[in-house]
Short mmCIF file of C-alpha atoms in Angstrom, two decimals:
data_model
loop_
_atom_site.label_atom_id
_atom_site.label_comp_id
_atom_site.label_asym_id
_atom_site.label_seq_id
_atom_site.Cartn_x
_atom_site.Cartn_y
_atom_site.Cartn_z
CA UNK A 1 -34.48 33.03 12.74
CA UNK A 2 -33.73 34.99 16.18
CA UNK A 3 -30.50 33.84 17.98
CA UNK A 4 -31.29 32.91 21.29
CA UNK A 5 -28.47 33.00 23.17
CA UNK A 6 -26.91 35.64 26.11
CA UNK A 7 -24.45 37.67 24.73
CA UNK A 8 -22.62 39.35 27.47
CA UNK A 9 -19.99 40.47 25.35
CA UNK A 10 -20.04 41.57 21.54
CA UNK A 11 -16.98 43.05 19.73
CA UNK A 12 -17.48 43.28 16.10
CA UNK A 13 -15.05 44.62 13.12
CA UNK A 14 -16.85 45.89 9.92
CA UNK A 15 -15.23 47.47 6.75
CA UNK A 16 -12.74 49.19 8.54
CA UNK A 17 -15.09 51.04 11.27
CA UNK A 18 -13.55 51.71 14.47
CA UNK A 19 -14.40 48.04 16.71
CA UNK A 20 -17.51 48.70 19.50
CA UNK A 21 -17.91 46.46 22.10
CA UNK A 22 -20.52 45.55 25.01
CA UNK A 23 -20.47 44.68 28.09
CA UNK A 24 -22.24 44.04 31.02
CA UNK A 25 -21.88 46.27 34.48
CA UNK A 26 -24.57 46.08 36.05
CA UNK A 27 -28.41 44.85 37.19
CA UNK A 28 -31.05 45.00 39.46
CA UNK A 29 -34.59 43.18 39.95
CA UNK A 30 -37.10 45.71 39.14
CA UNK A 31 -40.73 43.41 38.46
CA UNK A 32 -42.14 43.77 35.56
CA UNK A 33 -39.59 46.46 34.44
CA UNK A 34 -41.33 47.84 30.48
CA UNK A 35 -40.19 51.34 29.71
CA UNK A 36 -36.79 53.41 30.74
CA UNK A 37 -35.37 56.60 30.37
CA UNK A 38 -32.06 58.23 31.62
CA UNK A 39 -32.50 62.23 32.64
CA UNK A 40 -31.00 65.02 34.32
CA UNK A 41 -31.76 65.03 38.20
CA UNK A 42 -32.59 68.73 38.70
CA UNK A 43 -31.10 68.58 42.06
CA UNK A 44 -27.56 67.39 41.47
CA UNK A 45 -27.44 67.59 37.81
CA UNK A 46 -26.46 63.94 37.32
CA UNK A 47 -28.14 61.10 35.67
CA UNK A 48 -30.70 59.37 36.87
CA UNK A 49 -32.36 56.13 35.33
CA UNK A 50 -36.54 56.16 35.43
CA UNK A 51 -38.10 53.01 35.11
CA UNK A 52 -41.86 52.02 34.43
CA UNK A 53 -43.55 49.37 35.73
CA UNK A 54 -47.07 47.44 35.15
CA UNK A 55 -48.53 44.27 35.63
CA UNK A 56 -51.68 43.02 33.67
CA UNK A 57 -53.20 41.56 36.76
CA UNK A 58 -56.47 43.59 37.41
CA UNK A 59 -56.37 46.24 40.04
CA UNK A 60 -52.55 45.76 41.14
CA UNK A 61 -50.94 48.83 41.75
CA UNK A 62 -48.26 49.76 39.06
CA UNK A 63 -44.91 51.92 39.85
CA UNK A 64 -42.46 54.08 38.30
CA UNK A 65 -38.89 53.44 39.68
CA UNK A 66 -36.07 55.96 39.78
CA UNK A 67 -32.16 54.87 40.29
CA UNK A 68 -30.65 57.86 41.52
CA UNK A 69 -26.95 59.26 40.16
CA UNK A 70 -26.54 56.05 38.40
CA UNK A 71 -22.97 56.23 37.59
CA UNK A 72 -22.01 56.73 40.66
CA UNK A 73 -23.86 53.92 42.13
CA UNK A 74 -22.11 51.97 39.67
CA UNK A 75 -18.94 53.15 40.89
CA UNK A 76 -19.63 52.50 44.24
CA UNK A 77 -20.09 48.62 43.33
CA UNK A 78 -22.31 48.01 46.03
CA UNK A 79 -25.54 47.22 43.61
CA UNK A 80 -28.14 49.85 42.33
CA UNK A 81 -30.51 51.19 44.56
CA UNK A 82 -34.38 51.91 43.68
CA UNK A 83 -36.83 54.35 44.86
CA UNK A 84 -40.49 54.61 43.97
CA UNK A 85 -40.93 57.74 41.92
CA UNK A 86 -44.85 56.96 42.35
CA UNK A 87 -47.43 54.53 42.13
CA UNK A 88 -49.87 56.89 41.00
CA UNK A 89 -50.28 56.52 37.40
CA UNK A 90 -52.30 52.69 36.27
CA UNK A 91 -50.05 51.37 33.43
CA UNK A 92 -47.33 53.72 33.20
CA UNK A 93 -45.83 54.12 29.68
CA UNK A 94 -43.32 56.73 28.88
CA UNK A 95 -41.71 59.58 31.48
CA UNK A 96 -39.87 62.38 30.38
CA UNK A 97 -38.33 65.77 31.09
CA UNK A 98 -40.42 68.67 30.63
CA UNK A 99 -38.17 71.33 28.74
CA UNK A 100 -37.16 74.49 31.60
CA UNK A 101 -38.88 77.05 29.23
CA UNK A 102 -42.53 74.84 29.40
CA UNK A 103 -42.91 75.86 32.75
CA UNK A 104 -40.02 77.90 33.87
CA UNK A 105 -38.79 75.37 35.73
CA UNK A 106 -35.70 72.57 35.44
CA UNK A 107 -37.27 69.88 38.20
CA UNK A 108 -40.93 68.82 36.50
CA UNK A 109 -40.72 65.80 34.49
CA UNK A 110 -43.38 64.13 32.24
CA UNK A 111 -45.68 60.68 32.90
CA UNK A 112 -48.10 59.08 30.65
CA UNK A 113 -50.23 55.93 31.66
CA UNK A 114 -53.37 53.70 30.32
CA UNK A 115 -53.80 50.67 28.40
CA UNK A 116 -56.02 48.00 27.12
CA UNK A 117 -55.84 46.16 30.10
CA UNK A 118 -58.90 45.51 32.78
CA UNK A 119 -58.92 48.66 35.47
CA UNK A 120 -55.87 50.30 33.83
CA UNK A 121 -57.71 51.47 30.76
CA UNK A 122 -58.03 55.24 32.38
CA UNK A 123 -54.74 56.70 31.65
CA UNK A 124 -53.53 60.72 32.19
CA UNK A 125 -50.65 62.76 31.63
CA UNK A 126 -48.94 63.57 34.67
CA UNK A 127 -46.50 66.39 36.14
CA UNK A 128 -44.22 65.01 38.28
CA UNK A 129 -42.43 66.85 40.56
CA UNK A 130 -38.77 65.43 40.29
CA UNK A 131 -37.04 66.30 43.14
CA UNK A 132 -35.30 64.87 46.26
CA UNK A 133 -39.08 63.54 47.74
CA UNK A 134 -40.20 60.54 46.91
CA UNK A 135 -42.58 59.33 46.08
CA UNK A 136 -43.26 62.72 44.34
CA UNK A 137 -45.80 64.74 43.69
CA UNK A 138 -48.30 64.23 40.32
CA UNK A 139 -50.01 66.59 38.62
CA UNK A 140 -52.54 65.31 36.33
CA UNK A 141 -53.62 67.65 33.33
CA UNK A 142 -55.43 65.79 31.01
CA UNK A 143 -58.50 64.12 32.80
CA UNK A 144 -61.82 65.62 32.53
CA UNK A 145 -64.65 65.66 35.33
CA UNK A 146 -67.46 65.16 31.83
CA UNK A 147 -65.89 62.68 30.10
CA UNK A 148 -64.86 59.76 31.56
CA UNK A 149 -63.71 57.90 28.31
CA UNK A 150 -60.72 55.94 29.21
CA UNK A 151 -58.12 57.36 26.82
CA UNK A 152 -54.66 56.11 27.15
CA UNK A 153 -51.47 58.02 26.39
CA UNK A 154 -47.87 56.88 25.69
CA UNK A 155 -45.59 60.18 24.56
CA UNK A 156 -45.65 63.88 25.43
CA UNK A 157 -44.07 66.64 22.99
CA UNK A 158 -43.95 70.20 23.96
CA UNK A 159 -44.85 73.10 21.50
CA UNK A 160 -46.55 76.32 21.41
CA UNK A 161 -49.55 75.44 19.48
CA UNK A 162 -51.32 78.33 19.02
CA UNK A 163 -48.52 80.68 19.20
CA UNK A 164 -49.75 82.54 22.12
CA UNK A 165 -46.19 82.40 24.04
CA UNK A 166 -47.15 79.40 26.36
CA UNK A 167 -45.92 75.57 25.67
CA UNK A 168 -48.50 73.30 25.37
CA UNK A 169 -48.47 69.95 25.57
CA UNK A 170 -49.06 67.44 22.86
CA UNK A 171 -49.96 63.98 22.49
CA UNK A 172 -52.03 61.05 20.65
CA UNK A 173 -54.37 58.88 22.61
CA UNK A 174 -57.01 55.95 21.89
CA UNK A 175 -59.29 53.31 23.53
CA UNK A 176 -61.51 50.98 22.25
CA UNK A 177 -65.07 51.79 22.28
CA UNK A 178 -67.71 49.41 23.50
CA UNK A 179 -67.74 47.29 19.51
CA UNK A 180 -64.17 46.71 20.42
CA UNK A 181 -62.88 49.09 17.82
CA UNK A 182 -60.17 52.00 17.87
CA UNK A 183 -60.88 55.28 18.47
CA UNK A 184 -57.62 57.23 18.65
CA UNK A 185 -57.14 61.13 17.64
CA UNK A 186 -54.31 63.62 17.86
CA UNK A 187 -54.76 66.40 20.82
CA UNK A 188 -52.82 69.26 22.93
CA UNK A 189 -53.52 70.66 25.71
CA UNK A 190 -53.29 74.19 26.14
CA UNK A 191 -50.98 75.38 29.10
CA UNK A 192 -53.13 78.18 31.06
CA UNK A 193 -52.91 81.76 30.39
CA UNK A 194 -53.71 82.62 34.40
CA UNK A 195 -52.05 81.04 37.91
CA UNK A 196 -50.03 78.05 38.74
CA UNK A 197 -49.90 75.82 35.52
CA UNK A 198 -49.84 72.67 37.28
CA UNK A 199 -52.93 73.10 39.70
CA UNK A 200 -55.21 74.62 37.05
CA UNK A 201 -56.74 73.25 33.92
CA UNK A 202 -55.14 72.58 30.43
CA UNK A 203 -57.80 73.17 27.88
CA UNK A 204 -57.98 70.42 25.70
CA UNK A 205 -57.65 70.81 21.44
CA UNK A 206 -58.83 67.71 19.47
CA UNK A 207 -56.88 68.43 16.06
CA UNK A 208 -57.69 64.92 13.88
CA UNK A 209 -58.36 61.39 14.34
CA UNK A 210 -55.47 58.26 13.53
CA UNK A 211 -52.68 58.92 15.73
CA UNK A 212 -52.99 56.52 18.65
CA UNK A 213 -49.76 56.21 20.69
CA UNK A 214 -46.39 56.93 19.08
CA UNK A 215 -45.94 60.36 17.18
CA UNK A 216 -43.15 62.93 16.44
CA UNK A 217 -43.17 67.00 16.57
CA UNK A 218 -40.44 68.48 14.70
CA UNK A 219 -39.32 70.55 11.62
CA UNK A 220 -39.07 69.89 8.12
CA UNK A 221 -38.00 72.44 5.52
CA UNK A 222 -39.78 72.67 1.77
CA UNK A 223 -38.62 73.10 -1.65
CA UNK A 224 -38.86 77.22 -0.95
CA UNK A 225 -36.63 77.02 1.99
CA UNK A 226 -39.05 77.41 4.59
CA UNK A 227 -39.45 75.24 7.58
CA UNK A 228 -42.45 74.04 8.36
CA UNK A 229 -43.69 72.21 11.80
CA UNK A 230 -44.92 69.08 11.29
CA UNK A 231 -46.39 66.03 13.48
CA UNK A 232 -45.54 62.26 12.19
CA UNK A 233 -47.73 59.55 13.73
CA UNK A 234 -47.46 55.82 13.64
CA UNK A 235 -50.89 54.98 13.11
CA UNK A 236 -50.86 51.46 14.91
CA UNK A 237 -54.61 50.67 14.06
CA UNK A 238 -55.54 52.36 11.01
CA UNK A 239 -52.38 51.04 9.51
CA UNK A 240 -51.14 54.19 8.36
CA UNK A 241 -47.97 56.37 8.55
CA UNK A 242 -48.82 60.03 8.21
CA UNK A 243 -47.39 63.63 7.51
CA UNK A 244 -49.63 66.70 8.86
CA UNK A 245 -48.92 70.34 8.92
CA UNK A 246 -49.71 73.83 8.73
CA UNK A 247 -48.34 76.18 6.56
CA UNK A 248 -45.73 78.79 7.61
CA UNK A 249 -43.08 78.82 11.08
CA UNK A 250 -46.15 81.11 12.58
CA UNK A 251 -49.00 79.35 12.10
CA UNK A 252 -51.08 78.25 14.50
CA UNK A 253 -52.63 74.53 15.02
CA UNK A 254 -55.51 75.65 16.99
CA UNK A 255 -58.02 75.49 13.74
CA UNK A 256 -58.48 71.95 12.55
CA UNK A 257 -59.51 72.87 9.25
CA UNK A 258 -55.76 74.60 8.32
CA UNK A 259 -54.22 70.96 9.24
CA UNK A 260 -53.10 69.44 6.01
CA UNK A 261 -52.28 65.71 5.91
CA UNK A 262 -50.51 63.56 3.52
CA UNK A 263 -50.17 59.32 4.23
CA UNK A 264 -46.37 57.81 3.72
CA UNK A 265 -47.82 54.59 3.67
CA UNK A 266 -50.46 52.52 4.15
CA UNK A 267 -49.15 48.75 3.53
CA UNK A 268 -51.82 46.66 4.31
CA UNK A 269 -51.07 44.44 7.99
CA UNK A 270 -47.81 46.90 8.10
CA UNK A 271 -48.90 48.22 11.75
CA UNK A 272 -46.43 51.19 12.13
CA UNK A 273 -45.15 51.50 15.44
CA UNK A 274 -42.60 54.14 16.56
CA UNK A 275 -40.39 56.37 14.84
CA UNK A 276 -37.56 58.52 14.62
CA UNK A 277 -36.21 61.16 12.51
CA UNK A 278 -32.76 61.35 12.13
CA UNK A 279 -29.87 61.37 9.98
CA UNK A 280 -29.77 57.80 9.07
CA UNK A 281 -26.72 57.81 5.81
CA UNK A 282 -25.32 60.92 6.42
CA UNK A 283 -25.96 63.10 3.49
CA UNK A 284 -26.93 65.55 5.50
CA UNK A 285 -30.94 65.49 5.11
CA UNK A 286 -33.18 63.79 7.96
CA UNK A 287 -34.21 60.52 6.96
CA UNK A 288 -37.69 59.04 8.79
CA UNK A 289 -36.53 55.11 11.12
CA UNK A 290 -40.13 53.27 11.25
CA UNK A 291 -40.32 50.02 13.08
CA UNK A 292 -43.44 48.03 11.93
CA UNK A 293 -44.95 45.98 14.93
CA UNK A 294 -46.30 42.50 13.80
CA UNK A 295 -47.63 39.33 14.98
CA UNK A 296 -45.95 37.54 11.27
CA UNK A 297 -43.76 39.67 9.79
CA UNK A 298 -42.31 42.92 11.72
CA UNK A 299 -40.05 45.04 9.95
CA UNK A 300 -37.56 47.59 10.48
CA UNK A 301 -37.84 50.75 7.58
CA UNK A 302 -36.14 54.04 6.69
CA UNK A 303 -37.67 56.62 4.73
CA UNK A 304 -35.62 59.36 2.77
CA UNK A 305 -37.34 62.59 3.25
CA UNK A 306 -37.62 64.48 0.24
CA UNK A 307 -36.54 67.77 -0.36
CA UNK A 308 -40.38 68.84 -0.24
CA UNK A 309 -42.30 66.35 1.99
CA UNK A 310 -45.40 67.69 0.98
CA UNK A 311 -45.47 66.55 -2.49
CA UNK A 312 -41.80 64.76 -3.11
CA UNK A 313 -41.22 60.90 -2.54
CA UNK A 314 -40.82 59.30 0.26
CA UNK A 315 -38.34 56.46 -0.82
CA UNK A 316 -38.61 53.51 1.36
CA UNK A 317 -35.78 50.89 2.28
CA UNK A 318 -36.38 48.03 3.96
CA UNK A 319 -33.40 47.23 6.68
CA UNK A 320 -34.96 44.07 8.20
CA UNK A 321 -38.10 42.01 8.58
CA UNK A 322 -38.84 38.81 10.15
CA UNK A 323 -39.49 39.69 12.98
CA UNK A 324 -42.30 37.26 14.99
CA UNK A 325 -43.02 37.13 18.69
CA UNK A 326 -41.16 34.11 21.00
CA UNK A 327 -44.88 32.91 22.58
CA UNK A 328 -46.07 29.50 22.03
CA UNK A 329 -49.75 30.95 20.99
CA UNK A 330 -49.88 33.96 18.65
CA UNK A 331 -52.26 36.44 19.76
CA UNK A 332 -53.81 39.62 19.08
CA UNK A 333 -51.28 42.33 21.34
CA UNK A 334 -48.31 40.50 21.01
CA UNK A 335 -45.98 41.60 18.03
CA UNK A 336 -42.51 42.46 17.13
CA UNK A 337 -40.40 44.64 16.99
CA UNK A 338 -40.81 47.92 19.12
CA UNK A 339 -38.38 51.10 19.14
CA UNK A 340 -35.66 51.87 17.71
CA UNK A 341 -33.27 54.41 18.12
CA UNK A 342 -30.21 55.65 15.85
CA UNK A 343 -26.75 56.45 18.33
CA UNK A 344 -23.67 56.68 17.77
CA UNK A 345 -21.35 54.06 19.88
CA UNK A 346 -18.12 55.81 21.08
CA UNK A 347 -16.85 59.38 20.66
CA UNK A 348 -17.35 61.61 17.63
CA UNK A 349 -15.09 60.49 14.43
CA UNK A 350 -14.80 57.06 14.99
CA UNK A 351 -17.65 55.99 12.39
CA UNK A 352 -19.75 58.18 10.09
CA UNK A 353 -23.28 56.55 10.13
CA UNK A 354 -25.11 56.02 13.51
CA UNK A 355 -25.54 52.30 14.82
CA UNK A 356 -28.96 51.44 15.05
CA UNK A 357 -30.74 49.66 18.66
CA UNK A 358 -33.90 47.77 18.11
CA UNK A 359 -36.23 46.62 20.57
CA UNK A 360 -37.74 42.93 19.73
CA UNK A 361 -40.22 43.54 22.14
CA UNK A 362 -41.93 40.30 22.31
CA UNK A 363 -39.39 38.20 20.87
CA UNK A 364 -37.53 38.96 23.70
CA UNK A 365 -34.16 39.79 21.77
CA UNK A 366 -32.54 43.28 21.91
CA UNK A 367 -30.72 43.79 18.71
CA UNK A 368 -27.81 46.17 17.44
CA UNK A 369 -27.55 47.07 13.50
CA UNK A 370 -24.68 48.32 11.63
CA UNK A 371 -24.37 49.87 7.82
CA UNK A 372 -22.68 47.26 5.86
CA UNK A 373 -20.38 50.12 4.32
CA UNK A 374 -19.86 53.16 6.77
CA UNK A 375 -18.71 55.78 4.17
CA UNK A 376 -21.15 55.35 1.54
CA UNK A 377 -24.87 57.24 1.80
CA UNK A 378 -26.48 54.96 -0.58
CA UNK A 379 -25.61 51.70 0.90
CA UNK A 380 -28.91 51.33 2.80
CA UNK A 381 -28.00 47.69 4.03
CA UNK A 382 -27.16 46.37 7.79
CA UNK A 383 -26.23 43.57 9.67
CA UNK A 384 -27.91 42.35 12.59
CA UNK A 385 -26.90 41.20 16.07
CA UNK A 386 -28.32 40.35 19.12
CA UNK A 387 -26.82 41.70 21.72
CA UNK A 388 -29.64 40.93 25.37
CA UNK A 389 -32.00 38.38 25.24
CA UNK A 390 -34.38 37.12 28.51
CA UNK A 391 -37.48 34.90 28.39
CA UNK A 392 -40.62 36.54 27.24
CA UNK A 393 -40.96 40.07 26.94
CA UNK A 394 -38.32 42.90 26.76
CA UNK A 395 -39.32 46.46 27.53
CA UNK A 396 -37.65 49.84 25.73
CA UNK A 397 -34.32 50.16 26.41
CA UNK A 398 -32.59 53.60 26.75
CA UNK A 399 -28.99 55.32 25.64
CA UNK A 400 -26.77 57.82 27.68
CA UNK A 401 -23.12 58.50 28.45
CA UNK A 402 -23.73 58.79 31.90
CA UNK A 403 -20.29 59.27 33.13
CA UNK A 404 -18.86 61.76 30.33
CA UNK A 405 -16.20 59.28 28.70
CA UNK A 406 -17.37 59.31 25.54
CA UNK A 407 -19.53 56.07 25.63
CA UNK A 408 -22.58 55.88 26.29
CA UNK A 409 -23.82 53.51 28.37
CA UNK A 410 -27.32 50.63 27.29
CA UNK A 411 -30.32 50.08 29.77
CA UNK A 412 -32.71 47.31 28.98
CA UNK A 413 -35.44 46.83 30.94
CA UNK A 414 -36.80 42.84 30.88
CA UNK A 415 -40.60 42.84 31.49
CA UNK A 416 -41.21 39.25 31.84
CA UNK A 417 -37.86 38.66 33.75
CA UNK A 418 -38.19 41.46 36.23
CA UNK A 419 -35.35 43.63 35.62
CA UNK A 420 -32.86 45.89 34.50
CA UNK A 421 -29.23 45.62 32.71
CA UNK A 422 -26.53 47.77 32.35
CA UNK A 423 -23.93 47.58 29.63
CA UNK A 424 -21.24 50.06 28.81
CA UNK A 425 -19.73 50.73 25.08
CA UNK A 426 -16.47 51.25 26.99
CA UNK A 427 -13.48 48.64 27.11
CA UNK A 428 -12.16 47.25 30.54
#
């Protein structure tokens, strides 16, 4: 079904859509290379690329790289140069920038870590202290001296959850408790009122049980005109995709019992995985990307939210499914696909809808999809091609114009291979 072939090089033409191309610049070894991210270095303002790292081999130690001003190592042509960020985190996942106005700060970035794995199953979010030292400082927030349940953590969203001035931070977590069965639950934790925020405790707020790994914060307005906060979690285990708020732009999440909830869907063996809201046709209302994660039949979904979410419906298209992991033995933990992401190829005005990139995760492809018909918001089909594909597993990729030209450049990490290639949207 998957093409399995290298493609170095893709130019394709499509209803009269301006042509974008790929192609490869450049690639290091990085072992087991699983999750990336391109942000801001706070000392020099460029782009750096952050790379995490983990083995499954009990009690290896686990790292989280970071390729300094990445264009201009590029530029330089004399290979890409890594630095260990820190090897204190056991199965990192994601790492990300904490906003300036969190902390008052521009140089603290985000980790998260833990997994079902043997001696990695304690996982934390971190503070990391971003700048010039390395490895660099952590800060971890979340673990508590009276409970040592080994929670692990994959995203970190930043809100002021009970409206007392202060960012919190908030995130979904799980583990499996000792019947081997799911316990996962939706949490912030509450930035201190007093001292230095990342030396004293953040107060942790258990809100409601599902969310696991992969959730969204954002904004969604009603019928009335109102916008309301909202939270959108993948529900991996319980097989749901979910919709919770509270009512009103001031309203605060710290009571449990004012969280309202409302399930998308709940397809039975659809194991929802990550999502995005964004934009999707064009017609000017946020639409919701789903990938569904599967060891038989993954799938790729959009959602067009309705004009009320809380009571309006939630019309589903299906983009793609298929999808099946490249192992010779189908387990439990290996699926397909992972992320995706909507972006937009080249500079503003060229196309109208977004280009889609899609993760296979364990079929080891990385894929690119494009709206049959670019001008038309209820065309909801795509085509499909592969654009990166290594042996065994391939990690999530990330999207930045790092250089300012107007196209942005692709990293995909390759777990199973060991590294990490760059491609660039731009011609020669």
């Amino acid at each position: 079904m998957m093409s399995r072939v290298y493609l170095f090089f893709v130019l394709l033409y499509m209803y009269g859509c301006e042509a974008w191309q790929l192609r490869q610049i450049a690639t290091v070894d990085i072992p087991y290379a699983a999750m990336s991210a391109v942000l801001v270095d706070p000392s020099t303002g460029l782009y750096d690329v952050v790379v995490s790292s983990f083995s499954s081999t009990p009690f290896s130690t686990d790292y989280v790289y970071v390729i300094r001003d990445v264009a201009g190592q590029i530029q330089a042509g004399n290979g890409l140069m890594t630095e260990v960020l820190t090897d204190e985190l056991k199965w990192p996942n994601e790492v990300g920038k904490v906003p300036e106005k969190v902390l008052g700060r521009d140089d603290i970035w985000w980790g998260t870590s833990g997994f079902l794995v043997p001696t990695k199953t304690h996982g934390v979010i971190a503070l990391i202290d971003a700048g010039i030292m390395v490895p660099a400082t952590t800060y971890d927030i979340s673990s508590r001296l009276l409970d040592p349940t080994d929670w692990f953590y994959h995203r970190v969203e930043w809100a002021d959850m009970n409206k007392d001035g202060r960012i919190d931070a908030v995130t979904s977590r799980a583990y499996l408790d000792s019947n081997g069965q799911a316990v996962a639950e939706m949490v912030w934790f509450e930035q201190p009122r007093f001292g230095n925020p990342l030396y004293g405790t953040w107060s942790e707020h258990v809100m409601y049980p599902g969310p696991d790994a992969l959730t969204r914060f954002g904004r969604l307005t009603v019928s009335d005109g109102r916008e309301l906060e909202v939270i959108i979690s993948a529900q991996y285990f319980t097989e749901k995709l979910v919709v919770s708020w509270v009512e009103g732009p001031t309203s605060s999440w710290d009571d449990p019992s004012s969280i309202q909830h409302r399930v998308i869907s709940d397809v039975v063996n659809e194991r929802y995985f990550d999502i995005q809201l964004v934009d999707l046709n064009i017609d000017g209302n946020v639409d919701l990307l789903v990938s569904v994660n599967s060891n038989q039949n993954g799938k790729l979904l959009a959602y067009e939210i309705p004009r009320d979410f809380r009571t309006g419906a939630w019309r589903r298209h299906l983009i793609v499914e298929g999808f099946i992991p490249n192992v010779d033995v189908i387990t439990e933990g290996h699926g397909s696909p992972g992320s995706a992401f909507a972006f937009y190829p080249g500079p503003p005005g060229q196309r109208i809808k977004p280009l889609i990139l899609l993760t296979g995760d364990d079929d080891s492809n990385v894929y690119i999809l494009e709206s049959t018909i670019d001008n038309d918001p209820s065309v909801w089909s795509y085509t499909m091609t592969s654009v990166f594909y290594a042996e065994g597993t391939v990690g999530s990729p990330a999207i930045q114009d790092i250089d300012g030209d107007g196209f942005p450049e692709l990293f995909i990490p390759a777990w199973t291979q060991g590294t990490l290639s760059v491609y660039t949207f731009k011609d020669i």
